[in-house]
Amino acid sequence: MMLWRKVGTLFRASAHEPVEKLVDANALRILAQELRETEDAMVGAKRELAGLMAESKQLQRSNERLAETITEREGQARHALELGEESLATELAERIAEDENLLAEQRRHADYLAAQEKTLRKRLQDAGRTLQHYKRELSLAKANRNAEKVLKELGSHTAGLHTHMSDLAASVDRIKAQQERTADVNDSLQELAEEELGSQLDRKLKKAGIDTGKHDAKAVLARLRAKDAPQAT
């Protein structure tokens, strides 16, 4: 049973191989697309941050106007008290209390927006640096792949060049051998021609009765007989 479980595990593992090979073969394209999608996400995040900053500015202006209103109504309430207008002063005091509560709530919201803005700014800055890092990694990976391609092509060209150089060397050696053989044949023909010319000349000299200086069997026997003959006294 254990063996069959291992076989099943092997089949499951093999099922992922085509996908993994496809991913590996297109790793650079995948990384480039992921970088583009990250850039698009950063653009969207910047828009969100811009909207948050705009809301924060609007809230800040509202707080400033509300604070001015509170200050103005406080002055009116004091004036009403000076005039003995207790009812009017009380009404103004109620408005002031409502505005102060609203101002306190809006200031808390403004503080929250400011903290969110700070956090988003930090995240965008970090994401920007990380994005630039991966862009450099992509450029480096492309450069490495191009270098590998060039080296591979150079290797094939070098192998082809080596083959051509070997062919050239073999051709040169063959031509040299042919030339040497031709030279040897020409020398041999010349030698034969000279020998034939010498033989013809010797025949002419011999026919004319002129000694050629060459020895033959007849001449040797004549010399030997001459040595063995008794000397005349």
mmCIF file of C-alpha atoms in Angstrom:
data_model
loop_
_atom_site.group_PDB
_atom_site.id
_atom_site.type_symbol
_atom_site.label_atom_id
_atom_site.label_comp_id
_atom_site.label_asym_id
_atom_site.label_seq_id
_atom_site.Cartn_x
_atom_site.Cartn_y
_atom_site.Cartn_z
ATOM 1 C CA MET A 1 0.000 0.000 0.000
ATOM 2 C CA MET A 2 2.849 2.367 0.800
ATOM 3 C CA LEU A 3 4.230 1.837 -2.693
ATOM 4 C CA TRP A 4 0.910 2.764 -4.292
ATOM 5 C CA ARG A 5 0.672 5.887 -2.154
ATOM 6 C CA LYS A 6 4.109 6.918 -3.389
ATOM 7 C CA VAL A 7 3.023 6.281 -6.987
ATOM 8 C CA GLY A 8 -0.055 8.439 -6.406
ATOM 9 C CA THR A 9 2.123 11.169 -4.917
ATOM 10 C CA LEU A 10 4.375 10.963 -7.963
ATOM 11 C CA PHE A 11 1.406 11.414 -10.301
ATOM 12 C CA ARG A 12 0.190 14.416 -8.336
ATOM 13 C CA ALA A 13 3.650 15.932 -8.420
ATOM 14 C CA SER A 14 3.958 15.266 -12.149
ATOM 15 C CA ALA A 15 0.657 17.046 -12.766
ATOM 16 C CA HIS A 16 2.268 20.305 -11.591
ATOM 17 C CA GLU A 17 5.361 19.991 -13.751
ATOM 18 C CA PRO A 18 3.845 21.381 -17.005
ATOM 19 C CA VAL A 19 2.507 24.402 -15.122
ATOM 20 C CA GLU A 20 5.809 24.946 -13.328
ATOM 21 C CA LYS A 21 7.725 24.635 -16.599
ATOM 22 C CA LEU A 22 5.361 27.117 -18.231
ATOM 23 C CA VAL A 23 5.865 29.564 -15.363
ATOM 24 C CA ASP A 24 9.651 29.118 -15.442
ATOM 25 C CA ALA A 25 9.762 29.604 -19.211
ATOM 26 C CA ASN A 26 7.835 32.889 -18.915
ATOM 27 C CA ALA A 27 9.286 34.130 -15.630
ATOM 28 C CA LEU A 28 10.447 37.464 -17.061
ATOM 29 C CA ARG A 29 7.110 38.150 -18.754
ATOM 30 C CA ILE A 30 5.266 37.301 -15.543
ATOM 31 C CA LEU A 31 7.522 39.579 -13.488
ATOM 32 C CA ALA A 32 7.061 42.427 -15.987
ATOM 33 C CA GLN A 33 3.272 42.039 -15.863
ATOM 34 C CA GLU A 34 3.319 41.925 -12.054
ATOM 35 C CA LEU A 35 5.333 45.140 -12.021
ATOM 36 C CA ARG A 36 2.805 46.812 -14.335
ATOM 37 C CA GLU A 37 -0.071 45.674 -12.121
ATOM 38 C CA THR A 38 1.784 46.953 -9.048
ATOM 39 C CA GLU A 39 2.286 50.324 -10.718
ATOM 40 C CA ASP A 40 -1.439 50.461 -11.540
ATOM 41 C CA ALA A 41 -2.250 49.621 -7.921
ATOM 42 C CA MET A 42 0.087 52.391 -6.748
ATOM 43 C CA VAL A 43 -1.641 54.871 -9.048
ATOM 44 C CA GLY A 44 -4.966 53.870 -7.497
ATOM 45 C CA ALA A 45 -3.513 54.178 -3.994
ATOM 46 C CA LYS A 46 -2.186 57.653 -4.813
ATOM 47 C CA ARG A 47 -5.663 58.682 -5.934
ATOM 48 C CA GLU A 48 -7.095 57.400 -2.646
ATOM 49 C CA LEU A 49 -4.422 59.301 -0.737
ATOM 50 C CA ALA A 50 -5.154 62.455 -2.722
ATOM 51 C CA GLY A 51 -8.847 62.093 -1.869
ATOM 52 C CA LEU A 52 -7.987 61.616 1.798
ATOM 53 C CA MET A 53 -5.744 64.682 1.756
ATOM 54 C CA ALA A 54 -8.506 66.728 0.108
ATOM 55 C CA GLU A 55 -11.013 65.633 2.765
ATOM 56 C CA SER A 56 -8.505 66.505 5.488
ATOM 57 C CA LYS A 57 -8.016 69.992 4.039
ATOM 58 C CA GLN A 58 -11.779 70.536 3.800
ATOM 59 C CA LEU A 59 -12.215 69.409 7.401
ATOM 60 C CA GLN A 60 -9.419 71.706 8.512
ATOM 61 C CA ARG A 61 -11.102 74.703 6.850
ATOM 62 C CA SER A 62 -14.439 73.693 8.429
ATOM 63 C CA ASN A 63 -12.791 73.530 11.873
ATOM 64 C CA GLU A 64 -11.253 76.949 11.365
ATOM 65 C CA ARG A 65 -14.617 78.463 10.403
ATOM 66 C CA LEU A 66 -16.326 76.689 13.300
ATOM 67 C CA ALA A 67 -13.700 77.957 15.726
ATOM 68 C CA GLU A 68 -14.201 81.492 14.412
ATOM 69 C CA THR A 69 -17.966 81.083 14.856
ATOM 70 C CA ILE A 70 -17.499 79.908 18.447
ATOM 71 C CA THR A 71 -15.242 82.860 19.204
ATOM 72 C CA GLU A 72 -17.771 85.249 17.664
ATOM 73 C CA ARG A 73 -20.708 83.771 19.617
ATOM 74 C CA GLU A 74 -18.732 83.856 22.854
ATOM 75 C CA GLY A 75 -18.344 87.582 22.336
ATOM 76 C CA GLN A 76 -22.064 87.902 21.608
ATOM 77 C CA ALA A 77 -22.932 85.908 24.739
ATOM 78 C CA ARG A 78 -20.753 88.126 26.922
ATOM 79 C CA HIS A 79 -22.377 91.202 25.407
ATOM 80 C CA ALA A 80 -25.837 89.725 26.088
ATOM 81 C CA LEU A 81 -24.861 89.096 29.713
ATOM 82 C CA GLU A 82 -23.660 92.675 30.002
ATOM 83 C CA LEU A 83 -27.050 93.821 28.717
ATOM 84 C CA GLY A 84 -28.867 91.503 31.114
ATOM 85 C CA GLU A 85 -30.249 89.367 28.298
ATOM 86 C CA GLU A 86 -30.073 86.088 30.182
ATOM 87 C CA SER A 87 -32.360 84.215 27.786
ATOM 88 C CA LEU A 88 -30.364 85.323 24.732
ATOM 89 C CA ALA A 89 -27.070 84.566 26.489
ATOM 90 C CA THR A 90 -28.360 81.087 27.372
ATOM 91 C CA GLU A 91 -29.405 80.414 23.781
ATOM 92 C CA LEU A 92 -26.007 81.556 22.568
ATOM 93 C CA ALA A 93 -24.317 79.374 25.178
ATOM 94 C CA GLU A 94 -26.279 76.336 23.940
ATOM 95 C CA ARG A 95 -25.176 77.060 20.364
ATOM 96 C CA ILE A 96 -21.596 77.455 21.562
ATOM 97 C CA ALA A 97 -21.735 74.135 23.416
ATOM 98 C CA GLU A 98 -23.087 72.354 20.328
ATOM 99 C CA ASP A 99 -20.396 73.931 18.142
ATOM 100 C CA GLU A 100 -17.666 73.039 20.614
ATOM 101 C CA ASN A 101 -18.845 69.419 20.689
ATOM 102 C CA LEU A 102 -18.920 69.376 16.907
ATOM 103 C CA LEU A 103 -15.493 71.004 16.735
ATOM 104 C CA ALA A 104 -14.067 68.432 19.154
ATOM 105 C CA GLU A 105 -15.528 65.588 17.085
ATOM 106 C CA GLN A 106 -14.218 67.087 13.823
ATOM 107 C CA ARG A 107 -10.778 67.604 15.324
ATOM 108 C CA ARG A 108 -10.677 63.947 16.387
ATOM 109 C CA HIS A 109 -11.660 63.010 12.835
ATOM 110 C CA ALA A 110 -8.990 65.357 11.470
ATOM 111 C CA ASP A 111 -6.381 63.706 13.704
ATOM 112 C CA TYR A 112 -7.506 60.294 12.427
ATOM 113 C CA LEU A 113 -7.270 61.456 8.811
ATOM 114 C CA ALA A 114 -3.814 62.901 9.473
ATOM 115 C CA ALA A 115 -2.650 59.575 10.931
ATOM 116 C CA GLN A 116 -4.128 57.680 7.953
ATOM 117 C CA GLU A 117 -2.472 60.081 5.559
ATOM 118 C CA LYS A 118 0.881 59.572 7.264
ATOM 119 C CA THR A 119 0.486 55.788 7.140
ATOM 120 C CA LEU A 120 -0.523 55.785 3.470
ATOM 121 C CA ARG A 121 2.348 58.115 2.556
ATOM 122 C CA LYS A 122 4.814 55.770 4.287
ATOM 123 C CA ARG A 123 3.367 52.703 2.579
ATOM 124 C CA LEU A 124 3.488 54.365 -0.836
ATOM 125 C CA GLN A 125 7.079 55.456 -0.300
ATOM 126 C CA ASP A 126 8.071 51.929 0.743
ATOM 127 C CA ALA A 127 6.142 50.441 -2.178
ATOM 128 C CA GLY A 128 7.823 52.894 -4.560
ATOM 129 C CA ARG A 129 11.295 51.902 -3.357
ATOM 130 C CA THR A 130 10.392 48.216 -3.565
ATOM 131 C CA LEU A 131 8.980 48.708 -7.055
ATOM 132 C CA GLN A 132 12.175 50.397 -8.216
ATOM 133 C CA HIS A 133 14.163 47.543 -6.681
ATOM 134 C CA TYR A 134 12.201 44.933 -8.635
ATOM 135 C CA LYS A 135 12.446 47.007 -11.804
ATOM 136 C CA ARG A 136 16.225 46.905 -11.443
ATOM 137 C CA GLU A 137 16.004 43.167 -10.808
ATOM 138 C CA LEU A 138 13.949 42.783 -13.990
ATOM 139 C CA SER A 139 16.464 44.812 -15.997
ATOM 140 C CA LEU A 140 19.300 42.737 -14.562
ATOM 141 C CA ALA A 141 17.467 39.493 -15.311
ATOM 142 C CA LYS A 142 16.853 40.621 -18.907
ATOM 143 C CA ALA A 143 20.512 41.593 -19.246
ATOM 144 C CA ASN A 144 21.572 38.206 -17.897
ATOM 145 C CA ARG A 145 19.232 36.391 -20.273
ATOM 146 C CA ASN A 146 20.524 38.441 -23.207
ATOM 147 C CA ALA A 147 24.087 37.695 -22.113
ATOM 148 C CA GLU A 148 23.290 33.988 -21.926
ATOM 149 C CA LYS A 149 21.746 34.159 -25.400
ATOM 150 C CA VAL A 150 24.774 35.986 -26.792
ATOM 151 C CA LEU A 151 27.160 33.535 -25.171
ATOM 152 C CA LYS A 152 25.144 30.617 -26.521
ATOM 153 C CA GLU A 153 25.140 32.087 -30.012
ATOM 154 C CA LEU A 154 28.826 32.919 -29.684
ATOM 155 C CA GLY A 155 29.486 29.336 -28.634
ATOM 156 C CA SER A 156 27.670 28.000 -31.693
ATOM 157 C CA HIS A 157 29.461 30.486 -33.939
ATOM 158 C CA THR A 158 32.775 29.573 -32.334
ATOM 159 C CA ALA A 159 32.089 25.900 -32.927
ATOM 160 C CA GLY A 160 31.201 26.679 -36.523
ATOM 161 C CA LEU A 161 34.304 28.823 -36.875
ATOM 162 C CA HIS A 162 36.425 25.994 -35.502
ATOM 163 C CA THR A 163 34.875 23.649 -38.061
ATOM 164 C CA HIS A 164 35.551 26.107 -40.871
ATOM 165 C CA MET A 165 39.136 26.596 -39.711
ATOM 166 C CA SER A 166 39.626 22.822 -39.638
ATOM 167 C CA ASP A 167 38.178 22.573 -43.146
ATOM 168 C CA LEU A 168 40.484 25.350 -44.338
ATOM 169 C CA ALA A 169 43.512 23.652 -42.801
ATOM 170 C CA ALA A 170 42.581 20.341 -44.422
ATOM 171 C CA SER A 171 42.102 22.054 -47.780
ATOM 172 C CA VAL A 172 45.459 23.831 -47.519
ATOM 173 C CA ASP A 173 47.204 20.579 -46.582
ATOM 174 C CA ARG A 174 45.560 18.835 -49.529
ATOM 175 C CA ILE A 175 46.590 21.607 -51.914
ATOM 176 C CA LYS A 176 50.143 21.490 -50.587
ATOM 177 C CA ALA A 177 50.232 17.717 -51.057
ATOM 178 C CA GLN A 178 48.954 18.088 -54.623
ATOM 179 C CA GLN A 179 51.522 20.769 -55.354
ATOM 180 C CA GLU A 180 54.337 18.676 -53.893
ATOM 181 C CA ARG A 181 53.226 15.668 -55.961
ATOM 182 C CA THR A 182 53.080 17.817 -59.083
ATOM 183 C CA ALA A 183 56.577 19.127 -58.338
ATOM 184 C CA ASP A 184 57.863 15.583 -57.795
ATOM 185 C CA VAL A 185 56.307 14.446 -61.068
ATOM 186 C CA ASN A 186 57.849 17.386 -62.918
ATOM 187 C CA ASP A 187 61.270 16.670 -61.373
ATOM 188 C CA SER A 188 60.977 13.015 -62.326
ATOM 189 C CA LEU A 189 60.032 13.893 -65.888
ATOM 190 C CA GLN A 190 62.954 16.268 -66.061
ATOM 191 C CA GLU A 191 65.262 13.586 -64.731
ATOM 192 C CA LEU A 192 63.998 11.073 -67.256
ATOM 193 C CA ALA A 193 64.409 13.614 -70.026
ATOM 194 C CA GLU A 194 67.972 14.299 -68.987
ATOM 195 C CA GLU A 195 68.757 10.601 -68.803
ATOM 196 C CA GLU A 196 67.257 10.026 -72.240
ATOM 197 C CA LEU A 197 69.243 12.911 -73.661
ATOM 198 C CA GLY A 198 72.449 11.513 -72.101
ATOM 199 C CA SER A 199 71.815 8.057 -73.538
ATOM 200 C CA GLN A 200 71.315 9.451 -77.012
ATOM 201 C CA LEU A 201 74.546 11.417 -76.734
ATOM 202 C CA ASP A 202 76.479 8.356 -75.535
ATOM 203 C CA ARG A 203 75.208 6.365 -78.489
ATOM 204 C CA LYS A 204 76.330 9.049 -80.881
ATOM 205 C CA LEU A 205 79.810 9.214 -79.253
ATOM 206 C CA LYS A 206 80.159 5.451 -79.263
ATOM 207 C CA LYS A 207 79.140 5.278 -82.896
ATOM 208 C CA ALA A 208 81.749 7.894 -83.696
ATOM 209 C CA GLY A 209 84.349 5.866 -81.823
ATOM 210 C CA ILE A 210 84.757 8.412 -79.069
ATOM 211 C CA ASP A 211 85.207 7.049 -75.534
ATOM 212 C CA THR A 212 82.414 8.184 -73.275
ATOM 213 C CA GLY A 213 84.255 7.160 -70.122
ATOM 214 C CA LYS A 214 81.502 4.794 -69.141
ATOM 215 C CA HIS A 215 82.241 1.144 -68.383
ATOM 216 C CA ASP A 216 80.413 -1.825 -69.838
ATOM 217 C CA ALA A 217 80.911 -5.586 -69.674
ATOM 218 C CA LYS A 218 82.971 -5.688 -72.871
ATOM 219 C CA ALA A 219 85.295 -3.002 -71.662
ATOM 220 C CA VAL A 220 85.769 -4.751 -68.326
ATOM 221 C CA LEU A 221 86.620 -8.094 -70.011
ATOM 222 C CA ALA A 222 89.052 -6.347 -72.358
ATOM 223 C CA ARG A 223 90.783 -4.754 -69.408
ATOM 224 C CA LEU A 224 91.034 -8.038 -67.561
ATOM 225 C CA ARG A 225 92.501 -9.838 -70.626
ATOM 226 C CA ALA A 226 95.010 -7.076 -71.032
ATOM 227 C CA LYS A 227 96.195 -7.557 -67.449
ATOM 228 C CA ASP A 228 96.474 -11.335 -67.786
ATOM 229 C CA ALA A 229 98.365 -11.286 -71.131
ATOM 230 C CA PRO A 230 102.203 -11.956 -70.822
ATOM 231 C CA GLN A 231 104.285 -8.845 -71.086
ATOM 232 C CA ALA A 232 106.626 -8.631 -74.077
ATOM 233 C CA THR A 233 110.353 -8.524 -73.143
#
